[in-house]
Short mmCIF file of C-alpha atoms in Angstrom, two decimals:
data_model
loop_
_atom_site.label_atom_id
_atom_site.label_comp_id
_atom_site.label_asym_id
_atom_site.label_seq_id
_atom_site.Cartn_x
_atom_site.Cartn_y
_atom_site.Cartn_z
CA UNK E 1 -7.30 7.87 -9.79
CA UNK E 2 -6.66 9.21 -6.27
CA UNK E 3 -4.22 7.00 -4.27
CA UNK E 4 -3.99 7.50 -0.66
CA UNK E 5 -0.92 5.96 1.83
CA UNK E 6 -1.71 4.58 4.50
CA UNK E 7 1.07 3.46 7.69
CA UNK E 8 1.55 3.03 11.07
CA UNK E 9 5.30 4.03 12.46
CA UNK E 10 6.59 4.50 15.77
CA UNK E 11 7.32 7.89 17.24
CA UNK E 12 10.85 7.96 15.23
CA UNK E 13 8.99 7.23 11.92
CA UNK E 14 9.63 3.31 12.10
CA UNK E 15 7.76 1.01 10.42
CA UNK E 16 9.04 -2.47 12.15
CA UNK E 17 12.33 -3.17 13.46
CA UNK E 18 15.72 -3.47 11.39
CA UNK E 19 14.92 -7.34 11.58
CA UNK E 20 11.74 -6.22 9.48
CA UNK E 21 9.12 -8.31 11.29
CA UNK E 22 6.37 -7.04 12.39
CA UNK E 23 6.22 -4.56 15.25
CA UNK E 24 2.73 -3.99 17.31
CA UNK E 25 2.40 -0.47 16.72
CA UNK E 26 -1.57 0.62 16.99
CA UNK E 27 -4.21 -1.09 18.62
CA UNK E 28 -7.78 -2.28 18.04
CA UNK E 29 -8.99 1.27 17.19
CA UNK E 30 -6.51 1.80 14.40
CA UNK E 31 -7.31 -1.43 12.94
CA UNK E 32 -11.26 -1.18 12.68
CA UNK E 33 -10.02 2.57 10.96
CA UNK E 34 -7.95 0.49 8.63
CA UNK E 35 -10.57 -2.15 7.78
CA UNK E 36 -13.02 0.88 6.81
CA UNK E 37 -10.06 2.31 4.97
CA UNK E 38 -9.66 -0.71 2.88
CA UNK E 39 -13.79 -1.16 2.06
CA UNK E 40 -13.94 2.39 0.69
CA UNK E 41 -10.70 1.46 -1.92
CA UNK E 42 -11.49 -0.52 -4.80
CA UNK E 43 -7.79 -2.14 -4.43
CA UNK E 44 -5.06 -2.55 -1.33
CA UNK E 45 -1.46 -2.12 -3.04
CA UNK E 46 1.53 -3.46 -1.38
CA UNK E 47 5.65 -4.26 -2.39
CA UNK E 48 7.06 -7.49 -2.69
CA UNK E 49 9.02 -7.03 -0.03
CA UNK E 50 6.24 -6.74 2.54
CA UNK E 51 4.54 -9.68 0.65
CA UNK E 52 8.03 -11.75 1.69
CA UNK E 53 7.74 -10.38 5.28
CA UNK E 54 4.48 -10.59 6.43
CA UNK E 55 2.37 -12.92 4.10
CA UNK E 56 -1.18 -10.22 4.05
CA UNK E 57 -4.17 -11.41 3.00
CA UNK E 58 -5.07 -7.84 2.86
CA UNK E 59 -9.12 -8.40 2.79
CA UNK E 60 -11.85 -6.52 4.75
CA UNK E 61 -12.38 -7.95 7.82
CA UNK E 62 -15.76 -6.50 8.98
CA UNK E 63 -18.78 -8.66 7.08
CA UNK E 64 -21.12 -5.63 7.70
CA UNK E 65 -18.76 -3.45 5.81
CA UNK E 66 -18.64 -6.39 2.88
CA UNK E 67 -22.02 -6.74 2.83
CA UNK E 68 -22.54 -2.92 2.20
CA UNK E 69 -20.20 -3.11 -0.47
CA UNK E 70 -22.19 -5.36 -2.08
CA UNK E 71 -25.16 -3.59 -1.29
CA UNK E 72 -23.49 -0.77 -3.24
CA UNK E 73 -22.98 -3.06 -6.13
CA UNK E 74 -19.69 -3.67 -5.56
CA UNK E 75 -17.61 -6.87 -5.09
CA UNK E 76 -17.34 -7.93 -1.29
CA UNK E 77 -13.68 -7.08 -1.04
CA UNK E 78 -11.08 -4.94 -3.00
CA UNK E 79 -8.57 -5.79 -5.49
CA UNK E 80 -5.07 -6.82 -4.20
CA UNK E 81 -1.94 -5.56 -5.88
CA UNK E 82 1.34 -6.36 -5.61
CA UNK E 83 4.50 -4.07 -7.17
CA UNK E 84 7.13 -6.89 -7.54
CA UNK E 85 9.54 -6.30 -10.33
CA UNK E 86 11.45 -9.35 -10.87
CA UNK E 87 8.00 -11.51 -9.99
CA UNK E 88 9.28 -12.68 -6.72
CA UNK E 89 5.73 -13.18 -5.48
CA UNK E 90 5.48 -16.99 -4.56
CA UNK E 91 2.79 -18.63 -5.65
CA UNK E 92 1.29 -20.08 -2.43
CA UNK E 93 0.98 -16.69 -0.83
CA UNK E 94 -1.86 -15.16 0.98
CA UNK E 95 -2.75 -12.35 -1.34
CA UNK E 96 -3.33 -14.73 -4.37
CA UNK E 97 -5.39 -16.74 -3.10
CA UNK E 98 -9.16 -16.64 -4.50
CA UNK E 99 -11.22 -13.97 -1.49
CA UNK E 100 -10.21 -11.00 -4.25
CA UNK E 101 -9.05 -10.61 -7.53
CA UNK E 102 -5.13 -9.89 -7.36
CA UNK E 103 -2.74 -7.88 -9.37
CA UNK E 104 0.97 -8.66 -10.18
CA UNK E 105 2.92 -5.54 -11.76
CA UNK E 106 5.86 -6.62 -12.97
CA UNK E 107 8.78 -5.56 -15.47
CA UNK E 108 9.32 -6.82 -18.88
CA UNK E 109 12.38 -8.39 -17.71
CA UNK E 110 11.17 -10.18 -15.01
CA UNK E 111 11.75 -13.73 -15.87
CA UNK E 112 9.49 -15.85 -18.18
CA UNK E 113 9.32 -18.78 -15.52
CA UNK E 114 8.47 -16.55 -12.86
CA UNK E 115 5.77 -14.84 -14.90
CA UNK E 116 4.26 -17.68 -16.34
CA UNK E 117 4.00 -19.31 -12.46
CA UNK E 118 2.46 -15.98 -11.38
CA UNK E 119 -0.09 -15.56 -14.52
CA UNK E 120 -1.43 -19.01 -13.02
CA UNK E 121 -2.89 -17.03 -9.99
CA UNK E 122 -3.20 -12.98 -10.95
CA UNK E 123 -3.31 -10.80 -13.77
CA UNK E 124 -0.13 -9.93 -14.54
CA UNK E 125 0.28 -5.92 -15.43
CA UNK E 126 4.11 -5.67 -16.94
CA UNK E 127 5.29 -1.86 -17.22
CA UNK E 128 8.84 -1.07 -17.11
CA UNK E 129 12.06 -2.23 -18.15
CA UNK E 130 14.18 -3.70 -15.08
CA UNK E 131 11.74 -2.36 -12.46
CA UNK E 132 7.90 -1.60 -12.82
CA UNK E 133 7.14 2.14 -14.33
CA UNK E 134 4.57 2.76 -11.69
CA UNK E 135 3.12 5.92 -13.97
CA UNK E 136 2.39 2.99 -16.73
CA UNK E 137 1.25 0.03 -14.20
CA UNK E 138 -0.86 2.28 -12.51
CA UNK E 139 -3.07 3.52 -15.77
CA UNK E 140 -3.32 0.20 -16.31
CA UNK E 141 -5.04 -0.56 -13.64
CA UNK E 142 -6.80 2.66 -13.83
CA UNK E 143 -8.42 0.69 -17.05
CA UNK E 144 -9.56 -1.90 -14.85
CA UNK E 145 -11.87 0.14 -13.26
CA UNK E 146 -9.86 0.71 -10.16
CA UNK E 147 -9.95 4.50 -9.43
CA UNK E 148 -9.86 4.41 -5.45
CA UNK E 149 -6.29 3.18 -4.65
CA UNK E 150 -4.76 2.47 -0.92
CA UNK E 151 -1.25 1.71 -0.41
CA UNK E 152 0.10 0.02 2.99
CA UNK E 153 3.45 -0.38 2.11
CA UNK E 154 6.55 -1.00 2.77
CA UNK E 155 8.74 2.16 2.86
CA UNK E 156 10.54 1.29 -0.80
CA UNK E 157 7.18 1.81 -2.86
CA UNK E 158 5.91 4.67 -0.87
CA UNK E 159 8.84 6.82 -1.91
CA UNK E 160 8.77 5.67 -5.36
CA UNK E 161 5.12 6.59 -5.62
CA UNK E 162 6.16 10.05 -3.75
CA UNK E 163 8.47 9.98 -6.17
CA UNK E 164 6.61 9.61 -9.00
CA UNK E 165 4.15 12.37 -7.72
CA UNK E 166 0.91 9.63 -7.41
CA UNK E 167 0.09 9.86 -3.96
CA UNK E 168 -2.88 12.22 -2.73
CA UNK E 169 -3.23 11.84 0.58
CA UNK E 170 -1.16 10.27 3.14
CA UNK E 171 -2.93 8.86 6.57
CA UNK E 172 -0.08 8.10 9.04
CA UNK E 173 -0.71 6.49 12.40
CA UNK E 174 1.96 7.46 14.76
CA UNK E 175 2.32 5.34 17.92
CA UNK E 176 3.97 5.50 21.56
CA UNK E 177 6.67 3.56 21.20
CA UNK E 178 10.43 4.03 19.98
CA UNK E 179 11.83 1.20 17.90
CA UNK E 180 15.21 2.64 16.59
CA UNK E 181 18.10 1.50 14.19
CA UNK E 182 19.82 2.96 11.46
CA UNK E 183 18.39 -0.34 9.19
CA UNK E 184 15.21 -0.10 10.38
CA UNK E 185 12.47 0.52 7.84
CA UNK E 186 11.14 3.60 7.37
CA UNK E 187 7.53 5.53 6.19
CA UNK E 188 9.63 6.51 2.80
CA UNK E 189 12.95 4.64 2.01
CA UNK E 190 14.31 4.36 -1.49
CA UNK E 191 17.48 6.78 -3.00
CA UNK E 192 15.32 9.89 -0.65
CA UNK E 193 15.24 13.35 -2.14
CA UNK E 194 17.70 16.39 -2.15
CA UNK E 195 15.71 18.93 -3.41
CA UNK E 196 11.63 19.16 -4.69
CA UNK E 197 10.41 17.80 -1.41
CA UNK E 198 6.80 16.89 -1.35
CA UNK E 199 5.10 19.01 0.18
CA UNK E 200 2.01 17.58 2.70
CA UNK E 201 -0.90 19.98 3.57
CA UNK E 202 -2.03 18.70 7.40
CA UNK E 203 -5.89 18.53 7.47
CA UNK E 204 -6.54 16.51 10.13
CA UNK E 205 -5.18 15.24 13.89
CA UNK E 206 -7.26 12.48 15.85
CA UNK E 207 -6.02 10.88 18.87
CA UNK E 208 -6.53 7.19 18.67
CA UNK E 209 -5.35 4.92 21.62
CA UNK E 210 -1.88 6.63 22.76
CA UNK E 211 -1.19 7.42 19.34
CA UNK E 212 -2.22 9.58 16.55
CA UNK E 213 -3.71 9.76 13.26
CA UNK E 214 -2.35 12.60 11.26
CA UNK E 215 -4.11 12.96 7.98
CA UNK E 216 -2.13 15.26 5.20
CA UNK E 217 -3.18 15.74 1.45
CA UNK E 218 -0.21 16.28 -1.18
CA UNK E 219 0.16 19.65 -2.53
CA UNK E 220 0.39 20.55 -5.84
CA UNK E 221 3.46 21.28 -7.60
CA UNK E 222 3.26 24.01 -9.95
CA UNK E 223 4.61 23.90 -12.97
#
């Protein structure tokens, strides 16, 4: 499997404001660069959290880049997944609705009701006592056939997949524009680490707009 990040922050590393709406970081150019992002994956992965915020469909937007897809045999748009522990996901939301198949990992304790409504609408994946074992969840969707992963957020499941040491590449749009706050959201939130920082190779810099793409594979830890 080879999972690669992908964000847009502000110049201070922001990814919305502390009211965690959504903040219009890049432009045009960084979106058609996102949309071919997403038709190379075979599945978009997202936290609940951003699912709450924002409501993504998180489909390919281009119909010449579904229709190559297809050309290439495979389905029109990616998978959706969705890391939500407790199986807050409500049912009426965007990214279960029936343009892609959608994946739910959630714990074993996540409530029966909750997991029962959600079964109704994706395949569930449950890994993890209180909060999804991403290691687990993600070889099981590994079995599924999906190999090509990218993750657009939110800051909480980045750092637990840093964490975790799944991430292979991480493509970070960088913007001109300040947003601030010691509650604002940030490219990796979570507990943060004190020692055994990742460490990010830089392989690439492209000026898009009056920002920047800065492209960085994950080194290798050795054991």
């Amino acid at each position: 499997m080879h999972v690669v990040v992908n964000a847009a922050t502000s110049a201070d590393g922001k990814l919305s404001s502390r009211k965690r709406e959504q903040v219009a970081i890049s432009g045009e150019s960084d979106f058609a660069r996102m949309d071919r992002l997403r038709a190379e994956s075979d599945a978009i992965v997202v936290g609940v959290g951003t699912v709450l915020a924002d409501d993504p469909h998180l489909t390919v937007k281009d119909e010449a880049l579904c229709e190559r897809r297809a050309k290439n045999g495979r389905p029109e748009q990616p998978a959706r997944i969705v890391v939500d522990s407790s199986g807050r996901t409500p049912v009426d939301a965007a990214i279960l609705d029936d343009a892609a198949p959608t994946y739910v990992c959630v714990s074993d304790d996540a409530p029966v009701d909750r997991r029962a409504n959600l079964t109704d609408h994706a395949n569930l994946v449950s890994a993890g006592d209180d909060r999804v074992d991403l290691l687990r969840a993600f070889a099981g969707l590994q079995e599924e056939g999906l190999e090509r992963i990218m993750v657009e957020g939110g800051g909480e499941l980045i750092f637990s997949l840093f964490e975790c040491g799944l991430v292979d590449e991480l493509r970070m749009y960088v913007g001109g524009t300040v947003i601030g706050g010691r509650d604002a959201p940030t490219l990796a939130d979570g507990a943060g680490f004190v020692e055994d920082f990742p460490s990010l190779a830089l392989e690439r810099v492209e000026r898009i707009d009056d920002g920047a793409l800065l492209c960085w594979t994950v080194d290798e830890i050795d054991d």
